[in-house]
Tab-separated table of C-alpha atoms in Angstrom:
chain	number	residue	atom	x	y	z
A	1	MET	CA	36.844	169.011	108.485
A	2	LYS	CA	38.479	167.456	111.553
A	3	GLU	CA	41.774	168.812	112.803
A	4	THR	CA	44.870	166.608	112.744
A	5	ASP	CA	45.320	164.514	115.905
A	6	ASP	CA	48.797	164.430	117.457
A	7	GLU	CA	48.359	160.799	118.539
A	8	LYS	CA	49.733	158.044	116.336
A	9	MET	CA	47.227	155.802	114.552
A	10	TYR	CA	47.673	152.259	113.307
A	11	TYR	CA	45.803	150.789	110.322
A	12	PHE	CA	45.758	147.046	109.606
A	13	PHE	CA	44.641	145.992	106.108
A	14	ASP	CA	43.473	142.729	104.599
A	15	GLU	CA	41.085	141.478	101.928
A	16	ALA	CA	38.248	138.985	101.509
A	17	GLY	CA	37.075	137.154	98.421
A	18	SER	CA	38.957	136.774	95.169
A	19	PRO	CA	39.803	139.591	92.731
A	20	GLU	CA	39.552	137.188	89.772
A	21	ILE	CA	36.641	137.180	87.323
A	22	LEU	CA	37.732	135.354	84.162
A	23	GLY	CA	39.180	131.875	83.966
A	24	ARG	CA	40.668	129.930	81.087
A	25	LYS	CA	39.179	130.633	77.657
A	26	GLY	CA	37.488	133.734	79.061
A	27	ILE	CA	34.973	131.840	81.183
A	28	ASN	CA	33.179	134.132	83.649
A	29	LEU	CA	33.948	132.506	86.992
A	30	VAL	CA	31.420	134.652	88.843
A	31	SER	CA	28.539	133.601	86.605
A	32	ASN	CA	29.280	129.902	86.958
A	33	GLY	CA	29.752	130.136	90.724
A	34	SER	CA	33.463	129.270	90.700
A	35	THR	CA	34.565	132.412	92.536
A	36	SER	CA	33.225	135.067	94.881
A	37	LYS	CA	30.677	137.660	93.802
A	38	VAL	CA	32.565	140.437	95.584
A	39	PHE	CA	36.100	141.454	96.484
A	40	ILE	CA	36.529	143.394	99.723
A	41	VAL	CA	39.431	145.437	101.084
A	42	GLY	CA	39.308	146.896	104.577
A	43	PHE	CA	41.188	147.945	107.668
A	44	ILE	CA	40.853	148.311	111.389
A	45	ALA	CA	42.096	151.529	112.997
A	46	THR	CA	43.362	151.722	116.556
A	47	LYS	CA	45.613	153.880	118.692
A	48	ASP	CA	46.376	150.916	120.927
A	49	PRO	CA	47.353	147.880	118.831
A	50	ARG	CA	49.185	146.333	121.798
A	51	SER	CA	45.939	145.799	123.693
A	52	LEU	CA	44.269	144.235	120.656
A	53	ASN	CA	47.243	141.971	119.996
A	54	LYS	CA	47.373	141.021	123.677
A	55	SER	CA	43.674	140.089	123.760
A	56	MET	CA	43.924	138.086	120.543
A	57	LYS	CA	47.061	136.316	121.738
A	58	SER	CA	45.425	135.449	125.048
A	59	ILE	CA	42.370	133.828	123.447
A	60	HIS	CA	44.599	132.058	120.929
A	61	GLU	CA	46.636	130.466	123.712
A	62	LYS	CA	43.455	129.346	125.493
A	63	ILE	CA	42.024	127.860	122.294
A	64	VAL	CA	45.219	125.998	121.458
A	65	ALA	CA	45.250	124.533	124.984
A	66	ASP	CA	41.562	123.544	124.912
A	67	ALA	CA	41.312	119.744	124.957
A	68	TYR	CA	37.703	119.863	123.712
A	69	LEU	CA	38.842	121.520	120.466
A	70	ALA	CA	42.067	119.586	119.996
A	71	SER	CA	40.710	116.828	117.722
A	72	ILE	CA	38.930	119.164	115.291
A	73	PRO	CA	40.825	118.960	111.937
A	74	SER	CA	40.825	122.733	111.391
A	75	MET	CA	42.765	123.222	114.614
A	76	ARG	CA	45.940	122.371	112.703
A	77	SER	CA	45.488	125.684	110.898
A	78	THR	CA	44.174	127.566	113.936
A	79	LYS	CA	47.265	126.666	115.959
A	80	LEU	CA	49.333	128.632	113.478
A	81	MET	CA	46.990	131.638	113.247
A	82	PHE	CA	43.366	132.694	113.260
A	83	HIS	CA	41.741	132.607	109.830
A	84	ALA	CA	37.968	133.035	109.856
A	85	ASN	CA	37.418	131.031	106.676
A	86	LYS	CA	39.268	128.025	108.107
A	87	ASP	CA	38.480	128.183	111.819
A	88	CYS	CA	35.692	126.050	113.260
A	89	ALA	CA	32.491	127.577	114.653
A	90	GLU	CA	33.633	127.199	118.270
A	91	VAL	CA	36.791	129.189	117.558
A	92	ARG	CA	34.944	131.875	115.602
A	93	GLU	CA	32.577	132.450	118.505
A	94	LYS	CA	35.458	133.061	120.905
A	95	VAL	CA	37.300	135.372	118.515
A	96	PHE	CA	34.236	137.449	117.687
A	97	LYS	CA	33.568	137.952	121.398
A	98	VAL	CA	37.098	139.290	121.817
A	99	LEU	CA	36.613	141.635	118.863
A	100	HIS	CA	33.284	142.799	120.272
A	101	ASP	CA	35.048	143.955	123.449
A	102	SER	CA	38.169	145.433	121.798
A	103	ASP	CA	38.911	149.073	121.017
A	104	PHE	CA	39.074	149.713	117.266
A	105	THR	CA	36.993	150.891	114.336
A	106	PHE	CA	36.534	149.126	111.008
A	107	GLN	CA	36.095	150.357	107.449
A	108	CYS	CA	35.933	148.475	104.189
A	109	ILE	CA	35.146	148.891	100.517
A	110	VAL	CA	33.125	146.249	98.684
A	111	ALA	CA	33.713	145.786	94.953
A	112	ARG	CA	30.887	143.959	93.213
A	113	LYS	CA	32.602	141.968	90.484
A	114	LYS	CA	31.113	143.520	87.374
A	115	LEU	CA	33.100	142.391	84.354
A	116	SER	CA	32.781	145.649	82.405
A	117	ILE	CA	34.177	147.698	85.312
A	118	PHE	CA	36.980	145.279	86.120
A	119	ARG	CA	38.013	145.164	82.462
A	120	ASP	CA	37.689	148.867	81.584
A	121	LYS	CA	38.929	150.358	84.860
A	122	TYR	CA	41.520	147.821	86.037
A	123	ASN	CA	42.454	145.806	82.930
A	124	LEU	CA	41.443	142.736	84.957
A	125	LYS	CA	44.630	143.180	87.013
A	126	PRO	CA	44.180	142.394	90.736
A	127	SER	CA	47.071	144.682	91.701
A	128	GLU	CA	45.443	147.711	90.032
A	129	LEU	CA	42.097	146.915	91.655
A	130	TYR	CA	43.614	146.540	95.128
A	131	ARG	CA	45.648	149.735	94.802
A	132	ASP	CA	42.618	151.774	93.732
A	133	LEU	CA	40.403	150.416	96.516
A	134	VAL	CA	43.039	151.234	99.139
A	135	SER	CA	43.332	154.742	97.706
A	136	LYS	CA	39.578	155.283	97.877
A	137	LEU	CA	39.449	153.982	101.452
A	138	LEU	CA	42.208	156.290	102.662
A	139	LYS	CA	41.377	159.521	100.827
A	140	ASP	CA	39.532	161.093	103.754
A	141	ARG	CA	41.544	159.404	106.523
A	142	LEU	CA	45.200	160.253	106.049
A	143	HIS	CA	44.943	163.841	107.298
A	144	LEU	CA	43.434	162.820	110.648
A	145	ASN	CA	46.689	161.893	112.427
A	146	LYS	CA	50.198	163.317	112.285
A	147	GLU	CA	51.679	159.830	112.248
A	148	ILE	CA	50.140	156.683	110.762
A	149	ASP	CA	51.517	153.181	110.342
A	150	CYS	CA	49.730	151.159	107.645
A	151	TYR	CA	50.198	147.413	107.966
A	152	PHE	CA	49.214	145.296	104.959
A	153	SER	CA	48.773	141.544	105.013
A	154	SER	CA	51.028	140.148	102.310
A	155	MET	CA	49.265	138.926	99.150
A	156	GLN	CA	51.428	137.381	96.454
A	157	ASN	CA	51.744	139.388	93.205
A	158	VAL	CA	49.197	141.957	94.454
A	159	ILE	CA	50.648	143.719	97.488
A	160	TRP	CA	54.152	145.089	97.796
A	161	LYS	CA	55.512	148.153	99.550
A	162	GLU	CA	55.932	150.351	96.480
A	163	SER	CA	52.416	149.568	95.258
A	164	MET	CA	50.823	150.471	98.588
A	165	GLU	CA	52.913	153.642	98.817
A	166	ALA	CA	51.558	154.529	95.361
A	167	ALA	CA	48.012	153.934	96.646
A	168	ILE	CA	48.659	156.296	99.548
A	169	SER	CA	50.090	158.933	97.195
A	170	LYS	CA	46.974	158.620	95.044
A	171	ALA	CA	44.776	159.037	98.130
A	172	LYS	CA	46.678	162.196	99.067
A	173	GLU	CA	46.263	163.572	95.553
A	174	ARG	CA	42.523	162.878	95.577
A	175	PHE	CA	42.274	164.694	98.909
A	176	ARG	CA	44.301	167.640	97.583
A	177	ARG	CA	42.101	167.976	94.489
A	178	GLN	CA	38.938	167.968	96.604
A	179	TRP	CA	40.029	170.195	99.481
A	180	GLY	CA	43.051	172.078	98.160
A	181	LEU	CA	45.152	170.958	101.121
A	182	GLU	CA	48.477	169.144	101.294
A	183	HIS	CA	49.356	166.375	103.777
A	184	GLU	CA	52.220	167.114	106.133
A	185	ASN	CA	52.034	163.997	108.270
A	186	SER	CA	54.220	160.888	108.412
A	187	ILE	CA	52.849	157.671	106.899
A	188	ARG	CA	54.704	154.367	106.895
A	189	VAL	CA	53.863	151.225	104.920
A	190	ILE	CA	54.706	147.853	106.451
A	191	ILE	CA	54.053	144.542	104.677
A	192	GLN	CA	53.727	141.655	107.107
A	193	LYS	CA	52.463	138.082	107.221
A	194	SER	CA	49.160	137.695	109.039
A	195	SER	CA	50.614	134.849	111.066
A	196	GLU	CA	53.063	137.322	112.611
A	197	LEU	CA	50.545	139.893	113.812
A	198	TYR	CA	47.254	139.271	115.605
A	199	ALA	CA	45.807	142.625	114.516
A	200	LEU	CA	45.929	141.411	110.899
A	201	GLN	CA	44.040	138.309	111.973
A	202	ALA	CA	41.462	140.569	113.639
A	203	VAL	CA	40.771	142.475	110.418
A	204	ASP	CA	40.522	139.140	108.594
A	205	TYR	CA	37.613	138.284	110.889
A	206	MET	CA	35.892	141.622	110.357
A	207	LEU	CA	36.185	141.274	106.585
A	208	TRP	CA	34.891	137.716	106.744
A	209	ALA	CA	31.810	139.011	108.579
A	210	VAL	CA	31.078	141.455	105.742
A	211	PHE	CA	31.833	138.748	103.182
A	212	GLN	CA	29.237	136.447	104.762
A	213	ALA	CA	26.639	139.172	104.449
A	214	TYR	CA	27.289	139.794	100.749
A	215	GLU	CA	28.106	136.282	99.678
A	216	HIS	CA	25.690	134.210	101.775
A	217	GLU	CA	23.132	136.738	103.071
A	218	ASP	CA	24.258	135.866	106.610
A	219	PHE	CA	24.273	138.979	108.787
A	220	ARG	CA	24.677	137.476	112.272
A	221	TYR	CA	28.421	138.118	112.388
A	222	ILE	CA	28.463	141.707	111.152
A	223	ASP	CA	25.434	142.485	113.320
A	224	PHE	CA	27.300	141.189	116.379
A	225	VAL	CA	30.244	143.576	115.813
A	226	LYS	CA	28.206	146.401	114.271
A	227	ASP	CA	29.447	148.895	116.879
A	228	LYS	CA	32.951	148.531	115.382
A	229	VAL	CA	31.794	149.342	111.846
A	230	LYS	CA	32.497	152.963	110.946
A	231	LEU	CA	31.941	152.673	107.200
A	232	ILE	CA	31.169	150.143	104.473
A	233	VAL	CA	31.409	151.469	100.919
A	234	ASP	CA	29.586	149.437	98.264
A	235	VAL	CA	31.581	151.204	95.597
A	236	PHE	CA	30.002	149.736	92.453
A	237	ASP	CA	26.402	149.754	93.652
A	238	PHE	CA	25.184	152.566	91.417
A	239	ARG	CA	21.460	152.036	91.913
A	240	GLU	CA	21.026	155.328	93.775
A	241	ASN	CA	24.307	157.242	93.409
A	242	PRO	CA	27.038	157.364	90.749
A	243	TYR	CA	29.732	157.103	93.456
A	244	GLY	CA	28.342	153.973	95.115
A	245	THR	CA	26.479	153.365	98.350
A	246	TYR	CA	27.695	154.157	101.877
A	247	TYR	CA	26.671	152.286	105.021
A	248	SER	CA	27.411	153.587	108.512
A	249	LYS	CA	25.926	153.629	112.010
A	250	SER	CA	23.327	156.119	110.817
A	251	ASN	CA	22.598	153.972	107.732
A	252	PRO	CA	23.324	150.389	108.803
A	253	ILE	CA	23.825	147.674	106.240
A	254	SER	CA	21.026	145.132	105.769
A	255	LEU	CA	19.960	142.408	103.373
A	256	GLU	CA	17.185	144.567	101.954
A	257	LYS	CA	19.655	147.342	101.125
A	258	ILE	CA	22.359	145.296	99.440
A	259	SER	CA	20.054	143.126	97.328
A	260	PRO	CA	19.661	142.284	94.585
A	261	GLN	CA	23.140	141.248	93.531
A	262	LYS	CA	23.524	141.564	89.765
A	263	ASP	CA	26.442	140.922	87.419
């Protein structure tokens, strides 16, 4: 087990996909293609968020001032903030190149939207799902630094400070049960709008790259930033292990490994 680092660490959280499965009259929205097949929660970790924010701000200012891009309809959204799902291809290319050269690591947990699990484990409540995924992500991370700031991108009716503090407490308890050790570090939870912090827009892009791989079998984005990927947990892929499937630099994610997708 790694010793606790005295340096402060910063985590920036966001999500990709929708946590919803059932629509009106109990219609399975995943089966009829009305919603995403997966819901993903992840974070980037860095000791130097100022450099990341500075790099993202710099490219944002250049993009906003670019006359070639000005008439593209999506630029109305991009001028306010980066959002991978809304930005045009020219903008995505520039942002991904900045991320490629930035100093951070990325981890995420992918929840395949299996109705039985979402109903039995989370009562089909997005807030319970999100809280549990955050807890699983952080269980083996919170002891690594004496001081950690966790920034969460606001998500209506799903993310609030008390809920995320509960997720962190659950992560600590899971760690204690496994290792018999208590946390003595300082952890803060900050809820912030993505438009107010470029680091939250950076994790949005990283999550979108994973989402493209799972949802559309498009791996070019995640392959481009693969050096940033520390861990991807396919938590409900039980084909080989009862605790899910783990992808890392030593076991990189690929189309052959994540397929087939089944309800």
